[in-house]
PDB file of C-alpha atoms in Angstrom:
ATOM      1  CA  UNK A   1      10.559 -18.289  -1.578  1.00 79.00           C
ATOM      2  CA  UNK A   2       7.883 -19.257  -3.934  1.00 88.00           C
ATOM      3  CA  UNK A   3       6.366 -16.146  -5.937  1.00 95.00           C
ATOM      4  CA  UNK A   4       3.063 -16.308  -7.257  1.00 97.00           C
ATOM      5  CA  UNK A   5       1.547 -13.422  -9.728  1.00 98.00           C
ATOM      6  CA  UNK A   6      -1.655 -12.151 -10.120  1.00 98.00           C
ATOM      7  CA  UNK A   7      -3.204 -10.038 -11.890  1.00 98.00           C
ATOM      8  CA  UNK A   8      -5.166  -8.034  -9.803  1.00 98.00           C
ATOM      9  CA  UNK A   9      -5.497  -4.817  -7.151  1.00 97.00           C
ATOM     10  CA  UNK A  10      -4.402  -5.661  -3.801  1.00 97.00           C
ATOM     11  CA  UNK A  11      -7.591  -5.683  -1.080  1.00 97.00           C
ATOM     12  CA  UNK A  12      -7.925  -2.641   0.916  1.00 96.00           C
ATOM     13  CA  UNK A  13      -5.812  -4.445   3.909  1.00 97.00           C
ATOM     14  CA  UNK A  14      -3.153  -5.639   1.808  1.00 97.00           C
ATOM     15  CA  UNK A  15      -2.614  -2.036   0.127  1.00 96.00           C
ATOM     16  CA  UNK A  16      -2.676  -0.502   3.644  1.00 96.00           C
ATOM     17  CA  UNK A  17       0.066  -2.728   4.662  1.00 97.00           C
ATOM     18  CA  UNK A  18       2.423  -2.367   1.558  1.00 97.00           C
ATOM     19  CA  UNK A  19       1.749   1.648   1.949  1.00 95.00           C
ATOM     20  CA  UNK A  20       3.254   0.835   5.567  1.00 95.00           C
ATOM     21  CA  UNK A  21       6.807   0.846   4.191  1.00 92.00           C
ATOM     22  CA  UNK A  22       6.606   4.141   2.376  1.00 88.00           C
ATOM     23  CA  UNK A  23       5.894   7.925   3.734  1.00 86.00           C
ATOM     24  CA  UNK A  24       2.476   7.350   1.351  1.00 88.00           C
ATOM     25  CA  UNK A  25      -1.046   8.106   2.724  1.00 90.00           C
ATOM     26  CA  UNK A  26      -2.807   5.410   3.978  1.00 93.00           C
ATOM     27  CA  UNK A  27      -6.393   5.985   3.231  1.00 94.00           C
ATOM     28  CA  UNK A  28      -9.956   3.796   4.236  1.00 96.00           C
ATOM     29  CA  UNK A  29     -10.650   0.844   2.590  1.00 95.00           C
ATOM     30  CA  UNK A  30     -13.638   2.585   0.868  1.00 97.00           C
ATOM     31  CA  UNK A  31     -11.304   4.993  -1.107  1.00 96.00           C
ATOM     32  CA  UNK A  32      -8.722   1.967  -1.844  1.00 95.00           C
ATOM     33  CA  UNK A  33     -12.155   0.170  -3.206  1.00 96.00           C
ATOM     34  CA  UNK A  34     -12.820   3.270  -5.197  1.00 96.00           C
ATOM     35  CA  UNK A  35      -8.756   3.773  -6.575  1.00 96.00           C
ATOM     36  CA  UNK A  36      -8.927   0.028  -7.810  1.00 95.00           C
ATOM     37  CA  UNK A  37     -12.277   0.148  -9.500  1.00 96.00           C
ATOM     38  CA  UNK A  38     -10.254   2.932 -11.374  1.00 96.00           C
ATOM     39  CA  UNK A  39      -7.048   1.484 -12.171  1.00 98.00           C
ATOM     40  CA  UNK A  40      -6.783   0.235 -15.426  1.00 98.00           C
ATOM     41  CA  UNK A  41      -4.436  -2.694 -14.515  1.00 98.00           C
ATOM     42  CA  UNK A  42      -3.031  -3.942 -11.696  1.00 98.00           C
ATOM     43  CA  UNK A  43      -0.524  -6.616 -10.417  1.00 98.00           C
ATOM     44  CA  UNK A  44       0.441  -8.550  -7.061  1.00 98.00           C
ATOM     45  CA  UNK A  45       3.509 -10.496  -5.893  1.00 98.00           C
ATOM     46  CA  UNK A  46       2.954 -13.443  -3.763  1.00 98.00           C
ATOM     47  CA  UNK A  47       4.994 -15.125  -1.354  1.00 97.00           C
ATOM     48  CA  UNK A  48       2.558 -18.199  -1.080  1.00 93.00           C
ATOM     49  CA  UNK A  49      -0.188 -16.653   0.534  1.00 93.00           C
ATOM     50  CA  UNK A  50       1.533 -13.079   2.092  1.00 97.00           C
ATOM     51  CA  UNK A  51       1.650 -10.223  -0.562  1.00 98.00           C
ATOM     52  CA  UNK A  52       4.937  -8.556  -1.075  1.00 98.00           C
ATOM     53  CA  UNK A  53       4.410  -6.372  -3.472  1.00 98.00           C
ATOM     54  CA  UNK A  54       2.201  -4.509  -5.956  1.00 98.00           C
ATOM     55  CA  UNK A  55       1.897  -2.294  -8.589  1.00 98.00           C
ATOM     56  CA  UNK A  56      -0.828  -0.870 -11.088  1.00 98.00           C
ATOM     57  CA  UNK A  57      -1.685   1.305 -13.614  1.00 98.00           C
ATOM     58  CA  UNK A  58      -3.627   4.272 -13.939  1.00 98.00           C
ATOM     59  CA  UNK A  59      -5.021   6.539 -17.383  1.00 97.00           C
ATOM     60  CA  UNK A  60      -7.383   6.631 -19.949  1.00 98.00           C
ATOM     61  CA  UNK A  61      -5.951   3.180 -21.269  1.00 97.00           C
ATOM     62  CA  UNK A  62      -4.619   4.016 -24.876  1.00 97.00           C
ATOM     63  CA  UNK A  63      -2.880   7.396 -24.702  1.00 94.00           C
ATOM     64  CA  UNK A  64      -1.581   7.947 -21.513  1.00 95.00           C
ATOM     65  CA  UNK A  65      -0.312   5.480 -18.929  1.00 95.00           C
ATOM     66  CA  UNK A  66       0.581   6.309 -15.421  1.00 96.00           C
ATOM     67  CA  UNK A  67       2.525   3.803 -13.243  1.00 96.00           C
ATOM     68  CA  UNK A  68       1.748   4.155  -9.418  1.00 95.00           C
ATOM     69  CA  UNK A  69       2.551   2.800  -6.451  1.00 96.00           C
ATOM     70  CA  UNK A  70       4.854   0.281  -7.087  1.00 96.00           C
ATOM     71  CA  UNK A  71       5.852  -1.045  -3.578  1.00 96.00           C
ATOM     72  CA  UNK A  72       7.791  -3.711  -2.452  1.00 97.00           C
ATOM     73  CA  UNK A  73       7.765  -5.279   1.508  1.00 97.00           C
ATOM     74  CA  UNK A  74      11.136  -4.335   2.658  1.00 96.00           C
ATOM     75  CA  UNK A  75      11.856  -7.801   3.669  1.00 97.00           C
ATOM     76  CA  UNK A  76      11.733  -8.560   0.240  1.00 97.00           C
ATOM     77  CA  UNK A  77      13.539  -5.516  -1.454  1.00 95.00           C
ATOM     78  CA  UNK A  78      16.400  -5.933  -3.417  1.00 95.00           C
ATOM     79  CA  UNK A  79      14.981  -9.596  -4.844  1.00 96.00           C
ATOM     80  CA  UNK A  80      13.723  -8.280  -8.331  1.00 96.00           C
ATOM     81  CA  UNK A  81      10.714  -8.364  -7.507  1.00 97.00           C
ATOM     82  CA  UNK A  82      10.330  -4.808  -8.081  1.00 97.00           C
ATOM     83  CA  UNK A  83      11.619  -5.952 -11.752  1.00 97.00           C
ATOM     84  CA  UNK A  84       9.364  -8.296 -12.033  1.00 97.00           C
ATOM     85  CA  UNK A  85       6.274  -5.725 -11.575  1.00 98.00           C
ATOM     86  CA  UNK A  86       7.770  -3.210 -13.622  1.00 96.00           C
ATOM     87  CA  UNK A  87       7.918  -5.958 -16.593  1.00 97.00           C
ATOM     88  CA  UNK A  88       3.809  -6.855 -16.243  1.00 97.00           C
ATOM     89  CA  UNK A  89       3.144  -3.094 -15.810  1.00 96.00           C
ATOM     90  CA  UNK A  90       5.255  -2.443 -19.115  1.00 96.00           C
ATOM     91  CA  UNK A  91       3.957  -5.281 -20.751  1.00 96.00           C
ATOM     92  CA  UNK A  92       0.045  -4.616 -20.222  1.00 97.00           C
ATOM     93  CA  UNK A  93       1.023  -1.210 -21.519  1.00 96.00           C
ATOM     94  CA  UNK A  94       2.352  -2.358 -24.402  1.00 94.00           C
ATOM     95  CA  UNK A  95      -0.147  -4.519 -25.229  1.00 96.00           C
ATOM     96  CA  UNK A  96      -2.745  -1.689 -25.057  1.00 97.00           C
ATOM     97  CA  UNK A  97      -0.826   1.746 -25.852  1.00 95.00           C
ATOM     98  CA  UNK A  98      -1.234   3.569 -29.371  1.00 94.00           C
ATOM     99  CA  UNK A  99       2.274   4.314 -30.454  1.00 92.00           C
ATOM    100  CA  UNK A 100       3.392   7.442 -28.976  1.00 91.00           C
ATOM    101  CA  UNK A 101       1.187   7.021 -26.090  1.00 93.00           C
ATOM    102  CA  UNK A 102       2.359   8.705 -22.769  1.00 91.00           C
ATOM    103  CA  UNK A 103       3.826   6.933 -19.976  1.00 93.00           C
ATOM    104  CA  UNK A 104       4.888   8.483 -16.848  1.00 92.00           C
ATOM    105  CA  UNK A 105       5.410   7.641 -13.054  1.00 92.00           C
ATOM    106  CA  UNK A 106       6.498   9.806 -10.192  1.00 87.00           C
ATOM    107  CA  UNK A 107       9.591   7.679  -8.484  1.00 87.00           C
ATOM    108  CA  UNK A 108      11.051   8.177  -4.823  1.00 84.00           C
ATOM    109  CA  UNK A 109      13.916   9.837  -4.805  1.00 83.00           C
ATOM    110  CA  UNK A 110      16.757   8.075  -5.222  1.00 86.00           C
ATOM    111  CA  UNK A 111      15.009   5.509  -7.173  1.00 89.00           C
ATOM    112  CA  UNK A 112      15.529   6.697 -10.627  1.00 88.00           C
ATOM    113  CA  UNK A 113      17.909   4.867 -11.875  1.00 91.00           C
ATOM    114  CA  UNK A 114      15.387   1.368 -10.986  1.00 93.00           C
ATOM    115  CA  UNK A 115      13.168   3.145 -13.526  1.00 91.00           C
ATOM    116  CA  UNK A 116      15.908   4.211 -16.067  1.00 90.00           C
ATOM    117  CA  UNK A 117      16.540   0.273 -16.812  1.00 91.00           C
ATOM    118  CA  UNK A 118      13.323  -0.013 -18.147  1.00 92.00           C
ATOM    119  CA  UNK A 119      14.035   3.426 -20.221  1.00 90.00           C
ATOM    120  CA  UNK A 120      12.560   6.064 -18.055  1.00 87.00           C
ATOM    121  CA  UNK A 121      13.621   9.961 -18.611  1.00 83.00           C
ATOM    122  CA  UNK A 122      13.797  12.188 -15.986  1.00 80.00           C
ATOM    123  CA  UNK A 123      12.431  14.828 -16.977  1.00 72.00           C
ATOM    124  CA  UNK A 124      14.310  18.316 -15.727  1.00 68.00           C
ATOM    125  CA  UNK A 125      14.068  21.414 -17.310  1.00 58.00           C
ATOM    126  CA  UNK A 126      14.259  20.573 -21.227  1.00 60.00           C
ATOM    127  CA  UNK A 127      11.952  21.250 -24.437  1.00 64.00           C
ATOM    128  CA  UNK A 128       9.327  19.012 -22.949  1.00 62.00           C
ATOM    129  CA  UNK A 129       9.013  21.288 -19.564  1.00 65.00           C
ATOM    130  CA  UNK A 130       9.906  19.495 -16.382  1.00 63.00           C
ATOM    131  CA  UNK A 131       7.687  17.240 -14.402  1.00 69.00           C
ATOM    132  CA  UNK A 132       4.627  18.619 -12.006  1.00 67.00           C
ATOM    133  CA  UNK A 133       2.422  17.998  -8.998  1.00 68.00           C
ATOM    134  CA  UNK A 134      -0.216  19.517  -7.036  1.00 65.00           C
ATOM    135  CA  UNK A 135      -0.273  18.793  -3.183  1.00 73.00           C
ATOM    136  CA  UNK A 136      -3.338  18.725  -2.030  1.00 70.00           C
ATOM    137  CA  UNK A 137      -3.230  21.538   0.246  1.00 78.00           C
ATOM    138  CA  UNK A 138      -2.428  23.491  -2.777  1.00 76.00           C
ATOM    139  CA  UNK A 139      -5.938  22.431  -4.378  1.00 70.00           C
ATOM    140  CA  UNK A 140      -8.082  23.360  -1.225  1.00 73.00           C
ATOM    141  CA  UNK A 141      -6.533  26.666  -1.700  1.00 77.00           C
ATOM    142  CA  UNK A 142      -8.209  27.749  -4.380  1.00 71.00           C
ATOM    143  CA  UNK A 143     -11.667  27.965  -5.390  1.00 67.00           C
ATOM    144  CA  UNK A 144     -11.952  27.330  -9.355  1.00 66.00           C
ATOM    145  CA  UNK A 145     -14.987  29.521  -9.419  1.00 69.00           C
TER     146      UNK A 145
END
């Protein structure tokens, strides 16, 4: 196994295929275009030429951070090469991040403690209020008007 990084958003194809391996949408290569010409950073694991896994960053790019969709090929799982994405991700952040900045992710269940060795909370129920989404069928019921 020879791993090559880059610094980059996967192509539409490449994002569709890591997306395989998780219960994630898989959208059209159009919106994946869109997503990555609004990612602030972005990273990709090589296995010479076959990507195997990815991960990038999302935000306004000093205050708040978000991680997303940090995904690994399943053949390769359990390799650290999820590690190895985390540490670019983390680094990039650090290099750009005002102290005190925010930064969150939304992990799988039963991944948290993968993000707790790189210091990640979870945040239940304390001072700070606990963590929240909005599906998307939630959204589409409700006008805004």
């Amino acid at each position: 196994m020879v791993l090559k990084i880059e610094y980059k958003l996967p192509s539409p194809k490449e994002w569709k295929y890591l997306r395989s391996f998780s219960d994630w949408k898989i959208f059209s290569d159009n919106v994946f275009q869109k997503a990555a010409q609004c990612s602030l950073f972005g990273v990709c694991i090589y296995d010479n030429n076959k990507i195997v896994g990815m991960g990038r960053i999302v935000g306004d790019g000093i205050i708040c951070f978000y991680i997303q969709d940090v995904i690994v090929d399943v053949e390769y799982r359990n390799r650290h090469i999820g590690t190895l994405i985390m540490k670019h991700l983390l680094k990039y952040i650090l290099s750009h991040a005002e102290p005190d900045a925010t930064t969150a992710l939304f992990s799988h269940s039963g991944t948290e403690k993968f993000y707790e060795h790189f210091g990640f909370l979870v945040r239940e129920m304390n001072k700070k209020g606990s963590g929240m989404f909005l599906p998307y069928s939630n959204l589409q019921e409700n006008t805004y008007e």
